[in-house]
PDB file of C-alpha atoms in Angstrom:
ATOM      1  CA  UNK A   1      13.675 -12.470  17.748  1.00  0.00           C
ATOM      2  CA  UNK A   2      14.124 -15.051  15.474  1.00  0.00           C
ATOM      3  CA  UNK A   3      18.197 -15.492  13.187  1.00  0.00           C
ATOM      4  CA  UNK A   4      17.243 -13.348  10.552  1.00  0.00           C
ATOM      5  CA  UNK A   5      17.162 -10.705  12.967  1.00  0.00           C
ATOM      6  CA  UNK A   6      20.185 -11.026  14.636  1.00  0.00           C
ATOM      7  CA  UNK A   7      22.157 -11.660  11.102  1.00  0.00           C
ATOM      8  CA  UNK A   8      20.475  -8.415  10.441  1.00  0.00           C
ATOM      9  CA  UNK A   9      22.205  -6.605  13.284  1.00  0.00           C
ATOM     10  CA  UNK A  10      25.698  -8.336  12.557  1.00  0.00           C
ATOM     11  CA  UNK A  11      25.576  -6.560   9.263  1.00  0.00           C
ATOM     12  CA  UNK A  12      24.397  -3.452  10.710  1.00  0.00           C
ATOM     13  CA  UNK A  13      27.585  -3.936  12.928  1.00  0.00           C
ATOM     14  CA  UNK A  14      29.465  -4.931   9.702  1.00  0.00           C
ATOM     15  CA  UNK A  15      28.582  -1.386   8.159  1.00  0.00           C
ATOM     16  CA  UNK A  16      29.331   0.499  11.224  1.00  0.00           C
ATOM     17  CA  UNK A  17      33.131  -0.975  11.335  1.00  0.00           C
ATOM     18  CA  UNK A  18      33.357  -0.112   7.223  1.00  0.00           C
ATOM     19  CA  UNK A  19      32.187   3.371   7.763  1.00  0.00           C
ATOM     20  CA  UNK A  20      34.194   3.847  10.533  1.00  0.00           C
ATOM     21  CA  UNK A  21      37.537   3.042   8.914  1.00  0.00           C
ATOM     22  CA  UNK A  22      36.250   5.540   6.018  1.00  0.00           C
ATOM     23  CA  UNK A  23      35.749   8.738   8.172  1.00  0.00           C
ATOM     24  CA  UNK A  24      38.178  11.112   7.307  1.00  0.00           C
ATOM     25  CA  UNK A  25      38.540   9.469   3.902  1.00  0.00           C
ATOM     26  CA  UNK A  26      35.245  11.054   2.454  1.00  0.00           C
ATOM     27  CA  UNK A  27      35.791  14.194  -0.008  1.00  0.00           C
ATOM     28  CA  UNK A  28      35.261  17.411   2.005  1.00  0.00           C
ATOM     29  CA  UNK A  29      31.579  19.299   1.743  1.00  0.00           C
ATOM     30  CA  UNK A  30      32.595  21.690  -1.338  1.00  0.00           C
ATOM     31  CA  UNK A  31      33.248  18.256  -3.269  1.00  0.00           C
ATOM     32  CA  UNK A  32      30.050  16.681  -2.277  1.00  0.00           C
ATOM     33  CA  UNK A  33      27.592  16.347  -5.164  1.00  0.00           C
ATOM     34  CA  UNK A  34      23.847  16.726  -3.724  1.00  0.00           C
ATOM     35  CA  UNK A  35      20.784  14.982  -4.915  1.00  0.00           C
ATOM     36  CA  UNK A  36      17.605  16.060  -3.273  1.00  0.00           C
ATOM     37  CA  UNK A  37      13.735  14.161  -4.204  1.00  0.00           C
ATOM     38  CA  UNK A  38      10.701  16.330  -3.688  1.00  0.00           C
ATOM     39  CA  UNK A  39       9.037  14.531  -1.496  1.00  0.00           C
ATOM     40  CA  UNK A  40       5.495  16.704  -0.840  1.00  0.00           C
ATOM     41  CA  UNK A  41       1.958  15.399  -1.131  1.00  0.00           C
ATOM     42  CA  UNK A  42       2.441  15.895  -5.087  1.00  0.00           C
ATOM     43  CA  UNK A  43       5.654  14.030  -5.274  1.00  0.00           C
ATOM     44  CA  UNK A  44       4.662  10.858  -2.808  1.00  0.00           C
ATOM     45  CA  UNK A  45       1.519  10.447  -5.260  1.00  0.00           C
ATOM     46  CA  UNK A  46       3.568  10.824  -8.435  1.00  0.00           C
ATOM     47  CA  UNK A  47       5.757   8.067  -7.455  1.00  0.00           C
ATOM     48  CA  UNK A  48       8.488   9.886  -5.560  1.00  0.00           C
ATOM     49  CA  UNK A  49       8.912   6.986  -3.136  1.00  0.00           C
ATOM     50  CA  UNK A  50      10.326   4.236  -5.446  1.00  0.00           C
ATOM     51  CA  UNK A  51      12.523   6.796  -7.250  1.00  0.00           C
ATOM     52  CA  UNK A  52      14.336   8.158  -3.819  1.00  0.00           C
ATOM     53  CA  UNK A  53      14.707   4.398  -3.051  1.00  0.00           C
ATOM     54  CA  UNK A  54      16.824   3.553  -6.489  1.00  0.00           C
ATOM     55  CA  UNK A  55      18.654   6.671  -5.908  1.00  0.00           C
ATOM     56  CA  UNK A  56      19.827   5.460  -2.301  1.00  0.00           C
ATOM     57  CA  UNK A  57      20.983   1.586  -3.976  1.00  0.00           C
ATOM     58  CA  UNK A  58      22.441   3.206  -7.014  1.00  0.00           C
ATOM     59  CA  UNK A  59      24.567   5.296  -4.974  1.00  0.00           C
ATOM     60  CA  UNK A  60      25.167   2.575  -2.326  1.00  0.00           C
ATOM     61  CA  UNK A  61      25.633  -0.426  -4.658  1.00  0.00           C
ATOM     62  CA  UNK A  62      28.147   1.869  -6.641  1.00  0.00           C
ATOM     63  CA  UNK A  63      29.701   3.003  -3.168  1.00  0.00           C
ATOM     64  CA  UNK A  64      29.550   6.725  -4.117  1.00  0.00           C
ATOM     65  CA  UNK A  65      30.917   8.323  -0.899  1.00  0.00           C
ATOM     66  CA  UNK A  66      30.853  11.975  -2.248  1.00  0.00           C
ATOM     67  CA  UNK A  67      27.256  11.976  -3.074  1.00  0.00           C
ATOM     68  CA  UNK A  68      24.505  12.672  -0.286  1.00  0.00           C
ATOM     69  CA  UNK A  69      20.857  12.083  -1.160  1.00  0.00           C
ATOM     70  CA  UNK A  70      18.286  14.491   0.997  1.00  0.00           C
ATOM     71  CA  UNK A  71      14.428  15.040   1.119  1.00  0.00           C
ATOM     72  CA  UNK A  72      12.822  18.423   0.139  1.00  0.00           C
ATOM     73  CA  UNK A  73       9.312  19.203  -0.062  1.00  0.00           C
ATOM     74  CA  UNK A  74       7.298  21.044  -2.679  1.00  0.00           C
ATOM     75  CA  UNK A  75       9.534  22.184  -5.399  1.00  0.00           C
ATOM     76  CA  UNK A  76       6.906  24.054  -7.496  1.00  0.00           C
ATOM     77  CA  UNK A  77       6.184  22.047 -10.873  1.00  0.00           C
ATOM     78  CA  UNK A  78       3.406  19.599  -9.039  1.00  0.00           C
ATOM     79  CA  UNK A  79       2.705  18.523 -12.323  1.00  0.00           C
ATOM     80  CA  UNK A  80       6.198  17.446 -13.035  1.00  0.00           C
ATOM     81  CA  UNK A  81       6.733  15.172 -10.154  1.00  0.00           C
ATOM     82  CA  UNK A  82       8.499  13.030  -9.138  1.00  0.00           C
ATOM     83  CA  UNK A  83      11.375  15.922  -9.440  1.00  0.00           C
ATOM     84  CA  UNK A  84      14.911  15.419  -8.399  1.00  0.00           C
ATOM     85  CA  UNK A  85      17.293  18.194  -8.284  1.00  0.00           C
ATOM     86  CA  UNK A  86      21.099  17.637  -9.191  1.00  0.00           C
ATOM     87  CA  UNK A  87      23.852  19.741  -7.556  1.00  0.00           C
ATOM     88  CA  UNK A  88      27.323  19.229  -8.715  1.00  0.00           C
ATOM     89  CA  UNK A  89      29.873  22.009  -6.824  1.00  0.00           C
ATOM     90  CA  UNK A  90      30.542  24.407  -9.302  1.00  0.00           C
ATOM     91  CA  UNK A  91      27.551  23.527 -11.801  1.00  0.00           C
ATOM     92  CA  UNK A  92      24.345  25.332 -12.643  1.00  0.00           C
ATOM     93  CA  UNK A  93      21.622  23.000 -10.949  1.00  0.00           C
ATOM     94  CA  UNK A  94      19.647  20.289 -13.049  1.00  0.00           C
ATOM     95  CA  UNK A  95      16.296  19.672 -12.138  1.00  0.00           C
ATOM     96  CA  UNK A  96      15.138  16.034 -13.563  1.00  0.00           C
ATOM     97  CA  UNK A  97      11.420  15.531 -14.291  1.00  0.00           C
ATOM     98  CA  UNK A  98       8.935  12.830 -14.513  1.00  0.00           C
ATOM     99  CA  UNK A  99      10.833   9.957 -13.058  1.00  0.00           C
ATOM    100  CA  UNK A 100      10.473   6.588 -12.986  1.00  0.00           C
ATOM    101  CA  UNK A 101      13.141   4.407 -10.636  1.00  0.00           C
ATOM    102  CA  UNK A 102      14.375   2.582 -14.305  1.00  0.00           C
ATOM    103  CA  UNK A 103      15.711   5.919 -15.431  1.00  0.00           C
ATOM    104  CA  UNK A 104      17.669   6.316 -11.862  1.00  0.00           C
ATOM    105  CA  UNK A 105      20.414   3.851 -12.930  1.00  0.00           C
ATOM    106  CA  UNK A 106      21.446   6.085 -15.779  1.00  0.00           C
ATOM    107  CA  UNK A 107      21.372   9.488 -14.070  1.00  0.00           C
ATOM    108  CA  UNK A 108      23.793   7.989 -11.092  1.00  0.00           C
ATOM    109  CA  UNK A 109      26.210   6.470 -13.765  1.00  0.00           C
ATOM    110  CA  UNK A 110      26.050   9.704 -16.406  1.00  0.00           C
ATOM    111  CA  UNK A 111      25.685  12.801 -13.842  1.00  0.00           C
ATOM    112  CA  UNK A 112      27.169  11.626 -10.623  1.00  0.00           C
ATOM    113  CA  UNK A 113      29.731   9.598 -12.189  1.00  0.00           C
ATOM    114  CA  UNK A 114      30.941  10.381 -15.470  1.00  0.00           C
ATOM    115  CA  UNK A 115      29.594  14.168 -14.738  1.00  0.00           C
ATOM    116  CA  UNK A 116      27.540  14.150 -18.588  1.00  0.00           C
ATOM    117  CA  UNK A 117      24.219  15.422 -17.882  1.00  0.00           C
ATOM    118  CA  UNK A 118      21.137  13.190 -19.105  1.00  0.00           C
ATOM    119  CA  UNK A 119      19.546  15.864 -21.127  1.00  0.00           C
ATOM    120  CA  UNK A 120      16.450  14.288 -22.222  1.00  0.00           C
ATOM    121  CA  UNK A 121      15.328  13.851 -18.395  1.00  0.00           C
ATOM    122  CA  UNK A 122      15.765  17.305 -17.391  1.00  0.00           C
ATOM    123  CA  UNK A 123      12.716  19.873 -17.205  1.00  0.00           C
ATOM    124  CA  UNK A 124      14.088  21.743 -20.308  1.00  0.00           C
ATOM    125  CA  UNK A 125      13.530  18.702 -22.275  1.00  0.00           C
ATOM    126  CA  UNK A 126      10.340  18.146 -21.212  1.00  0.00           C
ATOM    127  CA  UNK A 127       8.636  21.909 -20.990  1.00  0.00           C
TER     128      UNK A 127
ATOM    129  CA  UNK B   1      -2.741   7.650  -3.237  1.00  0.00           C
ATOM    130  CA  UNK B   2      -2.582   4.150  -3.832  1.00  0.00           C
ATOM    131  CA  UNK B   3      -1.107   2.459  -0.328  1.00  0.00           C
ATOM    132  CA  UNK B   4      -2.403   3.553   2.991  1.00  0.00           C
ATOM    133  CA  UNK B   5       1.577   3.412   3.270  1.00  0.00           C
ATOM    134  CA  UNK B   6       2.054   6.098   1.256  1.00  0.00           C
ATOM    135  CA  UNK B   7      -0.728   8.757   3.729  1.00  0.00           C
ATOM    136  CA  UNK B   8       1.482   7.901   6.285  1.00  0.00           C
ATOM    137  CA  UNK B   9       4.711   8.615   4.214  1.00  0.00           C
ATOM    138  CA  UNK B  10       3.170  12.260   3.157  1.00  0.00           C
ATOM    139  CA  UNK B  11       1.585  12.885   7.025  1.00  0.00           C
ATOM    140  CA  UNK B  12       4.566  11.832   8.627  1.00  0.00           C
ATOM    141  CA  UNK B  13       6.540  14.757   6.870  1.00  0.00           C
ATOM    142  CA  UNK B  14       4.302  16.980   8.416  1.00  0.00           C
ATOM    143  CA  UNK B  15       5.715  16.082  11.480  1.00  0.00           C
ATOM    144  CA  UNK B  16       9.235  16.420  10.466  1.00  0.00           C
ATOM    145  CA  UNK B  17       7.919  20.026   8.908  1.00  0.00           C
ATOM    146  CA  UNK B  18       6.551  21.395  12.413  1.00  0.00           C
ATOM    147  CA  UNK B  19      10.107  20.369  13.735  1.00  0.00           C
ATOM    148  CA  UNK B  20       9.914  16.911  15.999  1.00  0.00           C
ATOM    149  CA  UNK B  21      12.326  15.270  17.787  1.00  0.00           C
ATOM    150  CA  UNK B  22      10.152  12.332  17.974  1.00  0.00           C
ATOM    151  CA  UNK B  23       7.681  10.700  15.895  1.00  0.00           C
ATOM    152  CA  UNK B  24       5.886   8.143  16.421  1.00  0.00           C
ATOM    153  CA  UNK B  25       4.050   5.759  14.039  1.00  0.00           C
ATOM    154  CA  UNK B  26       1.649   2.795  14.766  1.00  0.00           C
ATOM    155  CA  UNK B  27      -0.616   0.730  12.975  1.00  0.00           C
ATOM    156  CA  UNK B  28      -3.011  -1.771  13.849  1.00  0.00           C
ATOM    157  CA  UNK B  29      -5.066  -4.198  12.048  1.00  0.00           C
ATOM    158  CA  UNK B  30      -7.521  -6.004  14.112  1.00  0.00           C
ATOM    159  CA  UNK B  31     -11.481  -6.941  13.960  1.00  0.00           C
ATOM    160  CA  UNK B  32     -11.794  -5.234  10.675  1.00  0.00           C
ATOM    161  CA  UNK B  33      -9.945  -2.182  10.752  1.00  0.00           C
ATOM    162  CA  UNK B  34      -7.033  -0.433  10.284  1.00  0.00           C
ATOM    163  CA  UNK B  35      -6.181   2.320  12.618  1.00  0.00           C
ATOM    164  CA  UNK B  36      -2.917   4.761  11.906  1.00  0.00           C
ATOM    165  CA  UNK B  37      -1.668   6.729  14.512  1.00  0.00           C
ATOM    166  CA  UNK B  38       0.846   9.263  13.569  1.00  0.00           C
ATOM    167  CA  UNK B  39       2.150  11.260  16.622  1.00  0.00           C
ATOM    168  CA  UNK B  40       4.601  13.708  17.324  1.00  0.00           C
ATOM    169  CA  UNK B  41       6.203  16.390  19.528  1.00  0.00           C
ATOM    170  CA  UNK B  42       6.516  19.096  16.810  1.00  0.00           C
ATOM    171  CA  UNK B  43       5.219  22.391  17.426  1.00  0.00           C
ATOM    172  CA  UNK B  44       1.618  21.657  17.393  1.00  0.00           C
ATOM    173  CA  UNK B  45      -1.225  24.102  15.441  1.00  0.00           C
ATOM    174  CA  UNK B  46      -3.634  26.632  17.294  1.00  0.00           C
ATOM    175  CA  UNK B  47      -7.287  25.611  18.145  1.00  0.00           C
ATOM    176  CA  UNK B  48      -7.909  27.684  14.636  1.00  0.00           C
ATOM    177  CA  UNK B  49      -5.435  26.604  12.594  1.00  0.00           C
ATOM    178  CA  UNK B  50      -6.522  22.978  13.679  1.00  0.00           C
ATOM    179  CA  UNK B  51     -10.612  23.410  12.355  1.00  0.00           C
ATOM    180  CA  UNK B  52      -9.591  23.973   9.113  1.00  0.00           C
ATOM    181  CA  UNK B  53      -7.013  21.766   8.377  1.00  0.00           C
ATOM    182  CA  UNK B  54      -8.334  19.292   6.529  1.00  0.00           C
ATOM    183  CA  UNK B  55      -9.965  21.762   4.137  1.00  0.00           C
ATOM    184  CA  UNK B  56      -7.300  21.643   0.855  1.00  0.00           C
ATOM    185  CA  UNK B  57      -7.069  25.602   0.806  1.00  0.00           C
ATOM    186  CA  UNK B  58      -5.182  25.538   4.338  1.00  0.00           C
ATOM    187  CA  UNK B  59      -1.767  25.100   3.375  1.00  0.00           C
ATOM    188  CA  UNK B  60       1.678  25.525   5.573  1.00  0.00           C
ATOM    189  CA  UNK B  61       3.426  25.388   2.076  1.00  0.00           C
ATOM    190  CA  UNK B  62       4.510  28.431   0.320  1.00  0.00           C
ATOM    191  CA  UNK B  63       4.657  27.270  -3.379  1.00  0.00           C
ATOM    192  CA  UNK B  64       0.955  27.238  -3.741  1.00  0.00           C
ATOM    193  CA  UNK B  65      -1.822  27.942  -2.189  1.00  0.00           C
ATOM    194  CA  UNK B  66      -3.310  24.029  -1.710  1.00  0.00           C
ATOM    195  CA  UNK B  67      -2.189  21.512   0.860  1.00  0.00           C
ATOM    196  CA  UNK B  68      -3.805  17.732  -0.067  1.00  0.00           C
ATOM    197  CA  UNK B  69      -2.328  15.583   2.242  1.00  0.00           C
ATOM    198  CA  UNK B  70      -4.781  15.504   5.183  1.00  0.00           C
ATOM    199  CA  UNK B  71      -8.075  16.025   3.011  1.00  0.00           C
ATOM    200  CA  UNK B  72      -6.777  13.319   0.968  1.00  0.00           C
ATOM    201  CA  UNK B  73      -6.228  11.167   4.052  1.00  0.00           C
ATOM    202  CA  UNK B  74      -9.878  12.300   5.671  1.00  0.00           C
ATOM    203  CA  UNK B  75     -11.478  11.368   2.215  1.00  0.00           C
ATOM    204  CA  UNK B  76      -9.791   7.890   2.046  1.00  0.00           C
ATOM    205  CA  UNK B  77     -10.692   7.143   5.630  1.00  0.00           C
ATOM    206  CA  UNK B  78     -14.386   8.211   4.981  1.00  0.00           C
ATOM    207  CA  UNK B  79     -14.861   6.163   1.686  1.00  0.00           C
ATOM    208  CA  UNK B  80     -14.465   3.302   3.755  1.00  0.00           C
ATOM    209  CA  UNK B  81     -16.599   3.983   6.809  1.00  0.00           C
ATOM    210  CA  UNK B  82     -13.866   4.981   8.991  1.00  0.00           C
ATOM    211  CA  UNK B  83     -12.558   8.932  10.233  1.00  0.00           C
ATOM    212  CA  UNK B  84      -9.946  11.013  10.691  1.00  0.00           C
ATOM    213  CA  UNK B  85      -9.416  12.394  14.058  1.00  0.00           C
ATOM    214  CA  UNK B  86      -6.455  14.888  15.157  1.00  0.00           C
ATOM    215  CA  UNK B  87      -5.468  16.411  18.114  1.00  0.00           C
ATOM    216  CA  UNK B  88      -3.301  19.537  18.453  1.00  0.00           C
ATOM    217  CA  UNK B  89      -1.590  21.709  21.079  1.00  0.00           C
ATOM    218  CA  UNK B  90       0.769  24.467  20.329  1.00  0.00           C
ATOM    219  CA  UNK B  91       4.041  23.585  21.817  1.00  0.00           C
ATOM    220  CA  UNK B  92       3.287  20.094  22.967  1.00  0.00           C
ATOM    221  CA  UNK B  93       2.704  18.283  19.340  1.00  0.00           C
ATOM    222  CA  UNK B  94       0.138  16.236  16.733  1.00  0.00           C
ATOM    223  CA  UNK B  95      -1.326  13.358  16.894  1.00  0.00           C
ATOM    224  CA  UNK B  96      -3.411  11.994  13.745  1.00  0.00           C
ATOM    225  CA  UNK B  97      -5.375   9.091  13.651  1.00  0.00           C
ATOM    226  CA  UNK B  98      -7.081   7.359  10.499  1.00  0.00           C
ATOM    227  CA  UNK B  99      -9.246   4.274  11.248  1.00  0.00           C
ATOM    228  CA  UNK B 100     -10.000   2.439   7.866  1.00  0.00           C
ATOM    229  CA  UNK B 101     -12.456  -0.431   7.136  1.00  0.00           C
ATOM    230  CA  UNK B 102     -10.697  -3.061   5.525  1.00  0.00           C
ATOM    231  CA  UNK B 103     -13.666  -4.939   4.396  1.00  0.00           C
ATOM    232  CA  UNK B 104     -14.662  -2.282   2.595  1.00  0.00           C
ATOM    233  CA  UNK B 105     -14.172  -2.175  -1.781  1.00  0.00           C
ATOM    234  CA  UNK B 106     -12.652   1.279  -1.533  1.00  0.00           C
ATOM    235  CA  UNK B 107      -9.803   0.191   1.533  1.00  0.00           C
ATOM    236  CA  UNK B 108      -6.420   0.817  -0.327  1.00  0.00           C
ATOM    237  CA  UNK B 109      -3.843  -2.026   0.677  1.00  0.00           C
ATOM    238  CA  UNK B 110      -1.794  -1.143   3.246  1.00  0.00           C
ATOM    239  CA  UNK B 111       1.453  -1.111   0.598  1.00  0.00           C
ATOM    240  CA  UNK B 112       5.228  -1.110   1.426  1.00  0.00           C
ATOM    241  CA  UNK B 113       5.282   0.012   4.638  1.00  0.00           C
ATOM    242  CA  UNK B 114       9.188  -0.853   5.025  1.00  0.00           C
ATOM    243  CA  UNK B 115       9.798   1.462   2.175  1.00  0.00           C
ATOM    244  CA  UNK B 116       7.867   4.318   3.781  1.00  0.00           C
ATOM    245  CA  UNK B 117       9.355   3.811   7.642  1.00  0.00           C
ATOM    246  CA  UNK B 118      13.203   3.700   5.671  1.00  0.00           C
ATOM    247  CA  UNK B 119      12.681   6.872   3.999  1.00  0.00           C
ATOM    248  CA  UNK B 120      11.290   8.546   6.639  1.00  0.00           C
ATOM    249  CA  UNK B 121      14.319   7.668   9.022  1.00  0.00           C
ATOM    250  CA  UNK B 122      16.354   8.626   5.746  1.00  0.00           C
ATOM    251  CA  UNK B 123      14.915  12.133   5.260  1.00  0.00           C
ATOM    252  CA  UNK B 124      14.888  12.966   9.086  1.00  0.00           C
ATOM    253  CA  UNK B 125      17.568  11.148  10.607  1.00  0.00           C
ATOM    254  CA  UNK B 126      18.003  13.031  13.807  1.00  0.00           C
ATOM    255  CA  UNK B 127      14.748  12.101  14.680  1.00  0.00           C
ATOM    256  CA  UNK B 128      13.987   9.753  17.401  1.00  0.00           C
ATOM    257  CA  UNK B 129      11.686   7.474  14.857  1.00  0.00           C
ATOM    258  CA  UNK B 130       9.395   4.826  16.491  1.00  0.00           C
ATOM    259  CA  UNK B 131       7.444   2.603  14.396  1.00  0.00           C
ATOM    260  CA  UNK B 132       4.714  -0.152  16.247  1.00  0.00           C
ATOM    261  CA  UNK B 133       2.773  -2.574  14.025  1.00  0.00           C
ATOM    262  CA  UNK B 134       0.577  -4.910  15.362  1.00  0.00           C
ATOM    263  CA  UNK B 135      -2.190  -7.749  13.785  1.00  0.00           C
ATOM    264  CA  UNK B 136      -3.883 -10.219  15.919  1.00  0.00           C
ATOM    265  CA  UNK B 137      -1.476 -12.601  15.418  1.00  0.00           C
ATOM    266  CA  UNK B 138       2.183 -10.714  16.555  1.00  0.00           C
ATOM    267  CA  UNK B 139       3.844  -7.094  17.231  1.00  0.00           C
ATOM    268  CA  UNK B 140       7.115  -5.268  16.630  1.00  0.00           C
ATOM    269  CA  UNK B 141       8.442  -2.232  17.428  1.00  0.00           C
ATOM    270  CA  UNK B 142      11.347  -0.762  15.362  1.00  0.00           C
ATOM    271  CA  UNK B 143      13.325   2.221  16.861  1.00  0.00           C
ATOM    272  CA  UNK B 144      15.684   4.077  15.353  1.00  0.00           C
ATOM    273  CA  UNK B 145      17.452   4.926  18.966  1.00  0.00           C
ATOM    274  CA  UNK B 146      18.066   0.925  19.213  1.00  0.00           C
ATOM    275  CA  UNK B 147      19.848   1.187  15.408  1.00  0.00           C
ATOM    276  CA  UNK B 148      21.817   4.531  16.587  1.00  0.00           C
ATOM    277  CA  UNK B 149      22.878   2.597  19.588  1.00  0.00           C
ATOM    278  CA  UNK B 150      24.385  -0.350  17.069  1.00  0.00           C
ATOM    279  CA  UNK B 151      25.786   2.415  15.068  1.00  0.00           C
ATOM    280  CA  UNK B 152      27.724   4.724  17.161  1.00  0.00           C
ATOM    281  CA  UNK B 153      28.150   8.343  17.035  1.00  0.00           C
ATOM    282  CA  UNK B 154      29.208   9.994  13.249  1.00  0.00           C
ATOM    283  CA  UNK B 155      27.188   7.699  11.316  1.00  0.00           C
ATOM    284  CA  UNK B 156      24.198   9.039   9.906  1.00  0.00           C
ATOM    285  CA  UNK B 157      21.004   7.529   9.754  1.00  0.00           C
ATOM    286  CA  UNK B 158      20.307   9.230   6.432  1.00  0.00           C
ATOM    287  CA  UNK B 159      23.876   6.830   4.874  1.00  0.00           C
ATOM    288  CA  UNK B 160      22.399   5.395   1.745  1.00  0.00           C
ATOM    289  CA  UNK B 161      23.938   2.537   2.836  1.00  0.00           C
ATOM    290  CA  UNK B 162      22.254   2.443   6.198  1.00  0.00           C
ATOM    291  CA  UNK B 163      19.114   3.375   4.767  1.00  0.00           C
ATOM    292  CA  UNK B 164      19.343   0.399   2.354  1.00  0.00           C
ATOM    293  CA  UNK B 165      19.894  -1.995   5.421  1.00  0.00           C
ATOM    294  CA  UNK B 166      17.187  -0.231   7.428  1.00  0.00           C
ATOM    295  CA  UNK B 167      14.694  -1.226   4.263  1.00  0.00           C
ATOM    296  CA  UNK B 168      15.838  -4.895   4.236  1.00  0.00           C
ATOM    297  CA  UNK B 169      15.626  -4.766   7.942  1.00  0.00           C
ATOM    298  CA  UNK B 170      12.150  -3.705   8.455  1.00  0.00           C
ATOM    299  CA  UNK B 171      10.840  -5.872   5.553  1.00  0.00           C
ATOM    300  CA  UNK B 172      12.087  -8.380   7.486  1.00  0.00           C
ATOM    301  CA  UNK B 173       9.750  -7.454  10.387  1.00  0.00           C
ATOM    302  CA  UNK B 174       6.797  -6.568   8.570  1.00  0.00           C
ATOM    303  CA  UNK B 175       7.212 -10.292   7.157  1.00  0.00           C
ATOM    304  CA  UNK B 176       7.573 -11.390  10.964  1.00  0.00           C
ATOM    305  CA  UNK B 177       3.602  -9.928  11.754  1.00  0.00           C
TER     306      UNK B 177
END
């Protein structure tokens, strides 16, 4: 294996020793807001792939430790996809439609942060 | 589906659907052809279920009544000369292979194939996930039991953060073949 690989694992160690330190620190489960990507056949053709990526480095670069992001399959509006779906404790859900991974950015900073929905993504903007 | 990257992406879930511990991916380019392998340990489909599987009205989902991803995967294969082959047994697991012609005009690139391992580990995290590529030239073999091992017990594979490094990671081994 050549250096880049074993720099590789020295950050991989680097993370582990962060997240360590931060167990116990994360919000409990009925704080955690939950974004989940529809990832069936429909979604991975629409363009679901890139758009679950930006979601995982928005919330990482912005170091959003009550957020989880998860994988569902078919959600039902195939012709909507890529589809995420937006759970805040406490909240009705928001379904987003038709993404692209440049409107990502927004929906992390907006919903997850500042809690203001992005209501011209959301499926009752676009039906 | 643009990327042969993205088949395996959408097949692999299958997998993860039928409920496997382990899944196993390779890929090969040599002499001309691509050959996917996507194998698991899941719970496997009956002799009957298996014959019509690639037809696009056999379906395991429950939202609709059409299932793409492995007649879309069969057709791509075809277009360029090459098949689709999958073996079944109920209770034991799948395995699906796709052998593509990459001289062929209708070959889609292989695509981001870090992206596609990543998420895959991401989505199913408890899964043992191994990942082979190989070209005439070099190999690797990425594991997710060797990253686990690094990582220590509470940390999930599916950690955006982790996930982002995993990405990085493998792009770094794809680069490497």
């Amino acid at each position: 294996m050549g250096d880049e690989f074993v720099k590789s694992l020295e950050e991989l160690k680097a993370i582990r020793d962060r997240m360590q330190k931060q167990v116990g620190l994360r919000e409990s489960d009925e704080n955690t807001i939950r974004v989940v990507v529809g990832m069936a056949t429909c979604g991975i053709a629409a363009g679901a792939r890139p758009v679950l990526e930006a979601f995982l480095e928005e919330v990482n670069k912005r170091n959003l430790k009550d957020v989880t992001v998860t994988q569902t399959g078919c959600i039902g509006v195939c012709r909507l996809e890529p589809i995420a779906e937006v759970y805040v404790p406490g909240e009705e859900k928001v379904t987003y439609v038709k993404l692209k991974p440049e409107m990502v950015p927004r929906i992390v900073a907006d919903h997850l942060v500042n809690r203001q929905v992005v209501t011209e993504y959301t499926i009752g903007a676009a039906e | 589906m643009k990327e042969l990257s993205l088949h395996i992406l959408d097949i692999a879930q299958n997998s993860i659907s039928a409920g496997c511990t382990r899944l196993e991916l390779s890929l090969t380019d040599q002499d001309g052809q691509i050959t996917l392998v996507i194998g698991d340990n899941g719970r496997g489909m009956t002799p009957e279920f298996l014959a019509s599987v690639t037809d696009p009205f056999t379906t395991t989902r429950t939202t609709r009544k059409v299932g793409l991803g492995l007649p879309l995967l069969r057709m791509a294969a075809e277009q360029t000369g090459g098949s689709l082959a999958i073996e079944s047994t109920v209770g034991v697991g799948t395995t699906v292979t796709a052998r593509f012609c990459t001289g062929h005009i209708d070959c889609p690139p292989l695509g981001d194939m870090a992206g596609t391992v990543a998420l895959l580990v991401q989505g199913a995290p408890e899964v043992d996930t191994i990942y082979t590529h190989t070209t005439p030239r070099s190999s690797f073999t990425f594991d997710t039991r060797e990253i686990r091992a690094v990582l220590g017990e509470g940390i999930s594979l599916a950690e955006p953060e982790v996930a982002v490094w995993m990405r990085g990671y493998l792009e770094d081994l794809e680069q490497s073949v």
